Amino acid sequence: MKVILLQDIKTLGKKGQVVEASDAYARNVLFAKKQAVEATGKNLNDLKLQNKHADKVAEENLEKAKELAEFLKDKIVEVKMKAGEGGRTFGSISTKEIATAAKEQLGVEIDKKKVQLKDSIKALGTYEVSVKLHPKVIAELRVKVTEE
């Protein structure tokens, strides 16, 4: 019997796949636990529409990420930090501080987990920081660390 999986199942496949399962397993396990539905014409059409919608949403997200990357390309975010002799800061600049400064200064919501620091920032100056906006889009943001 052909079934459409509603969730990932280790032995059968991933969510949204059409797979072959024995009649008994499909009725007694998959349908009972609402892990799959029978692959009827209506259900296959619904799956096709869901996939089209998911593709459209993914394309829109990619376009938004590209626009944001273009916006961030020539922007500078300033982060103030207490510093001692020789321009060394007390502590280091975290991704949370960079994300907060970007929101305050540029009005752009950036998830702190998406900010990628190669090395911790522990001195005054300007640094290039990568921001992973989308799996296919990585933006460069300049962070200027100044003394309070």
Short mmCIF file of N, CA and C in Angstrom, two decimals:
data_model
loop_
_atom_site.label_atom_id
_atom_site.label_comp_id
_atom_site.label_asym_id
_atom_site.label_seq_id
_atom_site.Cartn_x
_atom_site.Cartn_y
_atom_site.Cartn_z
N MET A 1 0.85 -1.18 0.00
CA MET A 1 0.00 0.00 0.00
C MET A 1 0.90 1.24 0.00
N LYS A 2 0.58 2.19 -0.85
CA LYS A 2 1.34 3.44 -0.88
C LYS A 2 0.77 4.39 0.15
N VAL A 3 1.70 5.02 0.93
CA VAL A 3 1.31 5.98 1.96
C VAL A 3 2.17 7.23 1.84
N ILE A 4 1.62 8.35 2.34
CA ILE A 4 2.35 9.61 2.41
C ILE A 4 2.71 9.82 3.87
N LEU A 5 4.00 9.97 4.15
CA LEU A 5 4.45 10.14 5.52
C LEU A 5 4.17 11.56 6.02
N LEU A 6 3.62 11.65 7.23
CA LEU A 6 3.33 12.94 7.84
C LEU A 6 4.44 13.39 8.77
N GLN A 7 5.38 12.50 9.06
CA GLN A 7 6.55 12.82 9.88
C GLN A 7 7.69 11.88 9.51
N ASP A 8 8.88 12.22 9.95
CA ASP A 8 10.04 11.38 9.66
C ASP A 8 9.93 10.06 10.42
N ILE A 9 10.16 8.96 9.72
CA ILE A 9 10.17 7.64 10.34
C ILE A 9 11.45 6.96 9.90
N LYS A 10 12.27 6.55 10.87
CA LYS A 10 13.60 6.00 10.57
C LYS A 10 13.59 4.90 9.52
N THR A 11 12.71 3.94 9.68
CA THR A 11 12.73 2.76 8.80
C THR A 11 12.11 3.01 7.43
N LEU A 12 11.29 4.07 7.29
CA LEU A 12 10.59 4.29 6.02
C LEU A 12 11.11 5.49 5.22
N GLY A 13 11.21 6.65 5.85
CA GLY A 13 11.65 7.81 5.10
C GLY A 13 11.32 9.11 5.81
N LYS A 14 11.41 10.19 5.05
CA LYS A 14 11.21 11.54 5.58
C LYS A 14 9.78 12.02 5.36
N LYS A 15 9.43 13.06 6.09
CA LYS A 15 8.11 13.67 5.99
C LYS A 15 7.85 14.10 4.55
N GLY A 16 6.64 13.81 4.04
CA GLY A 16 6.24 14.21 2.70
C GLY A 16 6.56 13.20 1.62
N GLN A 17 7.31 12.15 1.93
CA GLN A 17 7.63 11.15 0.92
C GLN A 17 6.47 10.19 0.73
N VAL A 18 6.36 9.68 -0.48
CA VAL A 18 5.39 8.63 -0.79
C VAL A 18 6.18 7.32 -0.78
N VAL A 19 5.81 6.41 0.14
CA VAL A 19 6.54 5.15 0.28
C VAL A 19 5.58 3.97 0.25
N GLU A 20 6.14 2.81 0.03
CA GLU A 20 5.38 1.57 0.02
C GLU A 20 5.49 0.93 1.41
N ALA A 21 4.35 0.56 2.00
CA ALA A 21 4.34 -0.13 3.29
C ALA A 21 3.32 -1.27 3.20
N SER A 22 3.53 -2.29 4.02
CA SER A 22 2.58 -3.40 4.00
C SER A 22 1.23 -2.90 4.52
N ASP A 23 0.16 -3.55 4.07
CA ASP A 23 -1.18 -3.12 4.45
C ASP A 23 -1.37 -3.13 5.96
N ALA A 24 -0.93 -4.21 6.60
CA ALA A 24 -1.12 -4.34 8.05
C ALA A 24 -0.34 -3.27 8.80
N TYR A 25 0.91 -3.03 8.43
CA TYR A 25 1.74 -2.02 9.10
C TYR A 25 1.13 -0.63 8.90
N ALA A 26 0.65 -0.37 7.70
CA ALA A 26 0.05 0.94 7.42
C ALA A 26 -1.19 1.16 8.27
N ARG A 27 -2.09 0.17 8.30
CA ARG A 27 -3.34 0.35 9.05
C ARG A 27 -3.14 0.33 10.56
N ASN A 28 -2.35 -0.63 11.05
CA ASN A 28 -2.24 -0.83 12.49
C ASN A 28 -1.26 0.12 13.17
N VAL A 29 -0.27 0.62 12.44
CA VAL A 29 0.74 1.47 13.07
C VAL A 29 0.70 2.89 12.52
N LEU A 30 0.93 3.03 11.23
CA LEU A 30 1.07 4.36 10.64
C LEU A 30 -0.20 5.19 10.73
N PHE A 31 -1.33 4.59 10.34
CA PHE A 31 -2.59 5.34 10.38
C PHE A 31 -3.05 5.53 11.83
N ALA A 32 -2.86 4.54 12.67
CA ALA A 32 -3.30 4.62 14.07
C ALA A 32 -2.54 5.72 14.82
N LYS A 33 -1.26 5.86 14.55
CA LYS A 33 -0.45 6.88 15.22
C LYS A 33 -0.44 8.21 14.46
N LYS A 34 -1.22 8.29 13.40
CA LYS A 34 -1.30 9.48 12.55
C LYS A 34 0.08 9.91 12.04
N GLN A 35 0.88 8.90 11.64
CA GLN A 35 2.20 9.15 11.08
C GLN A 35 2.16 9.16 9.56
N ALA A 36 1.05 8.71 8.98
CA ALA A 36 0.93 8.66 7.52
C ALA A 36 -0.54 8.68 7.13
N VAL A 37 -0.77 9.00 5.85
CA VAL A 37 -2.12 8.90 5.27
C VAL A 37 -2.00 8.11 3.98
N GLU A 38 -3.11 7.53 3.57
CA GLU A 38 -3.09 6.74 2.33
C GLU A 38 -2.85 7.66 1.14
N ALA A 39 -2.11 7.17 0.15
CA ALA A 39 -1.75 7.96 -1.02
C ALA A 39 -2.87 7.93 -2.05
N THR A 40 -3.98 8.59 -1.72
CA THR A 40 -5.08 8.70 -2.67
C THR A 40 -4.83 9.91 -3.57
N GLY A 41 -5.65 10.06 -4.59
CA GLY A 41 -5.50 11.18 -5.51
C GLY A 41 -5.58 12.53 -4.81
N LYS A 42 -6.56 12.67 -3.91
CA LYS A 42 -6.74 13.92 -3.18
C LYS A 42 -5.53 14.20 -2.29
N ASN A 43 -5.06 13.19 -1.57
CA ASN A 43 -3.91 13.38 -0.67
C ASN A 43 -2.63 13.70 -1.45
N LEU A 44 -2.46 13.07 -2.60
CA LEU A 44 -1.29 13.37 -3.44
C LEU A 44 -1.35 14.80 -3.97
N ASN A 45 -2.55 15.25 -4.35
CA ASN A 45 -2.73 16.62 -4.81
C ASN A 45 -2.44 17.61 -3.69
N ASP A 46 -2.93 17.31 -2.47
CA ASP A 46 -2.66 18.16 -1.31
C ASP A 46 -1.16 18.25 -1.04
N LEU A 47 -0.46 17.11 -1.16
CA LEU A 47 0.99 17.08 -0.96
C LEU A 47 1.69 17.96 -1.99
N LYS A 48 1.25 17.88 -3.24
CA LYS A 48 1.84 18.68 -4.31
C LYS A 48 1.66 20.18 -4.03
N LEU A 49 0.45 20.55 -3.56
CA LEU A 49 0.18 21.95 -3.23
C LEU A 49 1.03 22.42 -2.06
N GLN A 50 1.19 21.57 -1.05
CA GLN A 50 2.03 21.92 0.10
C GLN A 50 3.47 22.12 -0.33
N ASN A 51 3.96 21.26 -1.21
CA ASN A 51 5.34 21.38 -1.69
C ASN A 51 5.53 22.67 -2.48
N LYS A 52 4.54 23.03 -3.32
CA LYS A 52 4.62 24.27 -4.07
C LYS A 52 4.66 25.47 -3.13
N HIS A 53 3.81 25.43 -2.10
CA HIS A 53 3.77 26.52 -1.13
C HIS A 53 5.10 26.62 -0.37
N ALA A 54 5.64 25.48 0.03
CA ALA A 54 6.92 25.47 0.75
C ALA A 54 8.04 26.02 -0.14
N ASP A 55 8.03 25.67 -1.42
CA ASP A 55 9.04 26.20 -2.35
C ASP A 55 8.90 27.71 -2.50
N LYS A 56 7.67 28.20 -2.57
CA LYS A 56 7.43 29.63 -2.71
C LYS A 56 7.93 30.37 -1.47
N VAL A 57 7.63 29.84 -0.28
CA VAL A 57 8.08 30.46 0.97
C VAL A 57 9.61 30.46 1.06
N ALA A 58 10.23 29.36 0.66
CA ALA A 58 11.69 29.27 0.68
C ALA A 58 12.31 30.30 -0.27
N GLU A 59 11.71 30.48 -1.43
CA GLU A 59 12.20 31.47 -2.40
C GLU A 59 12.07 32.89 -1.85
N GLU A 60 10.94 33.17 -1.19
CA GLU A 60 10.74 34.49 -0.58
C GLU A 60 11.76 34.74 0.52
N ASN A 61 12.03 33.73 1.35
CA ASN A 61 13.02 33.88 2.41
C ASN A 61 14.41 34.13 1.84
N LEU A 62 14.75 33.46 0.76
CA LEU A 62 16.04 33.67 0.10
C LEU A 62 16.14 35.09 -0.42
N GLU A 63 15.08 35.60 -1.04
CA GLU A 63 15.09 36.97 -1.56
C GLU A 63 15.24 37.99 -0.43
N LYS A 64 14.53 37.77 0.69
CA LYS A 64 14.65 38.67 1.84
C LYS A 64 16.07 38.66 2.39
N ALA A 65 16.67 37.48 2.46
CA ALA A 65 18.04 37.36 2.97
C ALA A 65 19.01 38.09 2.05
N LYS A 66 18.82 37.98 0.73
CA LYS A 66 19.70 38.68 -0.22
C LYS A 66 19.56 40.19 -0.08
N GLU A 67 18.32 40.67 0.10
CA GLU A 67 18.10 42.11 0.28
C GLU A 67 18.76 42.61 1.56
N LEU A 68 18.63 41.84 2.64
CA LEU A 68 19.25 42.22 3.91
C LEU A 68 20.77 42.22 3.80
N ALA A 69 21.33 41.25 3.09
CA ALA A 69 22.78 41.18 2.89
C ALA A 69 23.26 42.41 2.12
N GLU A 70 22.50 42.81 1.12
CA GLU A 70 22.85 44.01 0.34
C GLU A 70 22.78 45.26 1.22
N PHE A 71 21.79 45.32 2.10
CA PHE A 71 21.64 46.44 3.01
C PHE A 71 22.81 46.51 4.00
N LEU A 72 23.23 45.36 4.52
CA LEU A 72 24.29 45.32 5.53
C LEU A 72 25.69 45.51 4.96
N LYS A 73 25.83 45.37 3.62
CA LYS A 73 27.14 45.35 2.98
C LYS A 73 28.01 46.55 3.35
N ASP A 74 27.46 47.74 3.35
CA ASP A 74 28.27 48.93 3.60
C ASP A 74 27.94 49.62 4.92
N LYS A 75 27.31 48.90 5.83
CA LYS A 75 26.94 49.47 7.13
C LYS A 75 28.00 49.16 8.18
N ILE A 76 28.08 50.06 9.16
CA ILE A 76 28.99 49.87 10.29
C ILE A 76 28.17 49.95 11.57
N VAL A 77 28.39 48.98 12.44
CA VAL A 77 27.73 48.96 13.74
C VAL A 77 28.79 49.30 14.78
N GLU A 78 28.47 50.27 15.63
CA GLU A 78 29.44 50.71 16.64
C GLU A 78 29.07 50.11 18.00
N VAL A 79 30.05 49.46 18.62
CA VAL A 79 29.86 48.87 19.94
C VAL A 79 30.83 49.55 20.88
N LYS A 80 30.31 50.10 21.99
CA LYS A 80 31.17 50.77 22.97
C LYS A 80 31.55 49.80 24.07
N MET A 81 32.82 49.88 24.49
CA MET A 81 33.34 48.95 25.50
C MET A 81 34.39 49.67 26.33
N LYS A 82 34.46 49.36 27.60
CA LYS A 82 35.52 49.92 28.43
C LYS A 82 36.85 49.30 28.02
N ALA A 83 37.87 50.14 27.98
CA ALA A 83 39.17 49.64 27.53
C ALA A 83 40.27 50.14 28.46
N GLY A 84 41.33 49.39 28.52
CA GLY A 84 42.49 49.75 29.34
C GLY A 84 43.60 50.28 28.45
N GLU A 85 44.83 50.14 28.93
CA GLU A 85 45.98 50.62 28.17
C GLU A 85 46.18 49.78 26.91
N GLY A 86 46.63 50.44 25.85
CA GLY A 86 46.94 49.74 24.61
C GLY A 86 45.71 49.33 23.82
N GLY A 87 44.52 49.86 24.17
CA GLY A 87 43.31 49.54 23.41
C GLY A 87 42.73 48.17 23.70
N ARG A 88 43.19 47.52 24.75
CA ARG A 88 42.64 46.20 25.12
C ARG A 88 41.35 46.41 25.91
N THR A 89 40.30 45.71 25.53
CA THR A 89 39.02 45.84 26.22
C THR A 89 38.98 44.95 27.45
N PHE A 90 38.12 45.33 28.37
CA PHE A 90 37.89 44.49 29.54
C PHE A 90 36.83 43.47 29.14
N GLY A 91 37.25 42.25 28.87
CA GLY A 91 36.34 41.23 28.38
C GLY A 91 36.37 41.22 26.86
N SER A 92 35.36 40.62 26.25
CA SER A 92 35.31 40.57 24.79
C SER A 92 33.90 40.90 24.31
N ILE A 93 33.80 41.24 23.05
CA ILE A 93 32.51 41.57 22.44
C ILE A 93 31.82 40.25 22.07
N SER A 94 30.59 40.09 22.51
CA SER A 94 29.86 38.86 22.22
C SER A 94 28.92 39.07 21.03
N THR A 95 28.42 37.96 20.50
CA THR A 95 27.49 38.03 19.38
C THR A 95 26.18 38.71 19.81
N LYS A 96 25.83 38.56 21.08
CA LYS A 96 24.61 39.19 21.60
C LYS A 96 24.74 40.71 21.54
N GLU A 97 25.91 41.23 21.91
CA GLU A 97 26.12 42.68 21.88
C GLU A 97 26.08 43.21 20.45
N ILE A 98 26.62 42.44 19.51
CA ILE A 98 26.61 42.85 18.10
C ILE A 98 25.17 42.86 17.58
N ALA A 99 24.40 41.82 17.90
CA ALA A 99 23.01 41.74 17.45
C ALA A 99 22.17 42.88 18.05
N THR A 100 22.40 43.19 19.33
CA THR A 100 21.66 44.26 19.99
C THR A 100 22.02 45.61 19.37
N ALA A 101 23.31 45.84 19.11
CA ALA A 101 23.75 47.09 18.50
C ALA A 101 23.18 47.24 17.09
N ALA A 102 23.11 46.17 16.32
CA ALA A 102 22.55 46.21 14.98
C ALA A 102 21.06 46.58 15.02
N LYS A 103 20.36 46.05 16.01
CA LYS A 103 18.93 46.35 16.14
C LYS A 103 18.73 47.82 16.51
N GLU A 104 19.54 48.32 17.45
CA GLU A 104 19.39 49.70 17.89
C GLU A 104 19.80 50.70 16.82
N GLN A 105 20.93 50.45 16.16
CA GLN A 105 21.49 51.44 15.23
C GLN A 105 20.93 51.33 13.82
N LEU A 106 20.69 50.11 13.34
CA LEU A 106 20.23 49.92 11.97
C LEU A 106 18.76 49.55 11.87
N GLY A 107 18.15 49.15 12.98
CA GLY A 107 16.77 48.71 12.97
C GLY A 107 16.59 47.36 12.32
N VAL A 108 17.66 46.54 12.33
CA VAL A 108 17.64 45.23 11.69
C VAL A 108 17.69 44.15 12.76
N GLU A 109 16.75 43.24 12.70
CA GLU A 109 16.69 42.13 13.65
C GLU A 109 17.62 41.01 13.17
N ILE A 110 18.70 40.78 13.92
CA ILE A 110 19.65 39.71 13.59
C ILE A 110 19.72 38.77 14.77
N ASP A 111 19.56 37.49 14.53
CA ASP A 111 19.66 36.48 15.58
C ASP A 111 21.12 36.34 16.00
N LYS A 112 21.37 36.38 17.31
CA LYS A 112 22.76 36.30 17.79
C LYS A 112 23.43 34.99 17.40
N LYS A 113 22.64 33.95 17.16
CA LYS A 113 23.21 32.66 16.77
C LYS A 113 23.69 32.68 15.31
N LYS A 114 23.20 33.64 14.54
CA LYS A 114 23.58 33.73 13.14
C LYS A 114 24.88 34.53 12.94
N VAL A 115 25.28 35.29 13.97
CA VAL A 115 26.51 36.06 13.90
C VAL A 115 27.68 35.12 14.14
N GLN A 116 28.63 35.11 13.21
CA GLN A 116 29.75 34.17 13.29
C GLN A 116 31.06 34.93 13.50
N LEU A 117 31.62 34.79 14.69
CA LEU A 117 32.91 35.41 15.00
C LEU A 117 34.01 34.40 14.77
N LYS A 118 35.02 34.77 13.97
CA LYS A 118 36.15 33.86 13.75
C LYS A 118 36.98 33.78 15.02
N ASP A 119 37.32 34.94 15.57
CA ASP A 119 38.05 35.04 16.84
C ASP A 119 37.29 36.02 17.71
N SER A 120 37.45 35.89 19.02
CA SER A 120 36.77 36.83 19.90
C SER A 120 37.38 38.21 19.74
N ILE A 121 36.55 39.23 19.85
CA ILE A 121 36.99 40.62 19.68
C ILE A 121 37.38 41.15 21.05
N LYS A 122 38.68 41.43 21.23
CA LYS A 122 39.18 41.85 22.54
C LYS A 122 39.97 43.16 22.47
N ALA A 123 39.88 43.86 21.35
CA ALA A 123 40.62 45.11 21.23
C ALA A 123 39.78 46.12 20.46
N LEU A 124 40.12 47.40 20.60
CA LEU A 124 39.44 48.44 19.86
C LEU A 124 39.80 48.34 18.39
N GLY A 125 38.90 48.79 17.53
CA GLY A 125 39.17 48.77 16.10
C GLY A 125 37.93 48.37 15.32
N THR A 126 38.12 48.15 14.01
CA THR A 126 37.03 47.75 13.13
C THR A 126 37.26 46.31 12.67
N TYR A 127 36.20 45.52 12.72
CA TYR A 127 36.29 44.09 12.40
C TYR A 127 35.21 43.72 11.40
N GLU A 128 35.52 42.75 10.53
CA GLU A 128 34.55 42.18 9.62
C GLU A 128 33.93 40.95 10.30
N VAL A 129 32.62 40.94 10.40
CA VAL A 129 31.91 39.84 11.05
C VAL A 129 30.94 39.22 10.04
N SER A 130 30.92 37.91 9.94
CA SER A 130 30.00 37.20 9.04
C SER A 130 28.66 36.98 9.74
N VAL A 131 27.59 37.19 8.99
CA VAL A 131 26.24 36.94 9.49
C VAL A 131 25.57 35.98 8.52
N LYS A 132 25.23 34.79 9.01
CA LYS A 132 24.59 33.78 8.16
C LYS A 132 23.09 34.01 8.18
N LEU A 133 22.61 34.70 7.14
CA LEU A 133 21.20 35.06 7.06
C LEU A 133 20.33 33.93 6.53
N HIS A 134 20.93 33.05 5.75
CA HIS A 134 20.23 31.96 5.06
C HIS A 134 21.29 30.93 4.74
N PRO A 135 20.94 29.66 4.59
CA PRO A 135 21.97 28.67 4.23
C PRO A 135 22.77 29.04 2.97
N LYS A 136 22.17 29.83 2.07
CA LYS A 136 22.87 30.21 0.85
C LYS A 136 23.38 31.64 0.86
N VAL A 137 23.08 32.41 1.93
CA VAL A 137 23.45 33.83 1.96
C VAL A 137 24.21 34.14 3.25
N ILE A 138 25.44 34.63 3.07
CA ILE A 138 26.24 35.08 4.21
C ILE A 138 26.62 36.53 3.96
N ALA A 139 26.26 37.41 4.90
CA ALA A 139 26.54 38.84 4.76
C ALA A 139 27.75 39.21 5.61
N GLU A 140 28.43 40.26 5.19
CA GLU A 140 29.55 40.79 5.97
C GLU A 140 29.08 42.09 6.62
N LEU A 141 29.32 42.20 7.92
CA LEU A 141 28.94 43.37 8.69
C LEU A 141 30.19 43.91 9.36
N ARG A 142 30.42 45.22 9.26
CA ARG A 142 31.58 45.81 9.93
C ARG A 142 31.17 46.24 11.33
N VAL A 143 31.98 45.85 12.32
CA VAL A 143 31.75 46.20 13.70
C VAL A 143 32.91 47.07 14.16
N LYS A 144 32.57 48.27 14.61
CA LYS A 144 33.60 49.20 15.08
C LYS A 144 33.52 49.22 16.61
N VAL A 145 34.60 48.83 17.25
CA VAL A 145 34.66 48.80 18.70
C VAL A 145 35.35 50.08 19.16
N THR A 146 34.62 50.88 19.97
CA THR A 146 35.17 52.14 20.46
C THR A 146 35.15 52.13 21.98
N GLU A 147 35.90 53.08 22.55
CA GLU A 147 35.99 53.17 24.01
C GLU A 147 34.84 54.01 24.54
N GLU A 148 34.29 53.57 25.68
CA GLU A 148 33.18 54.31 26.32
C GLU A 148 33.66 55.61 26.87
#
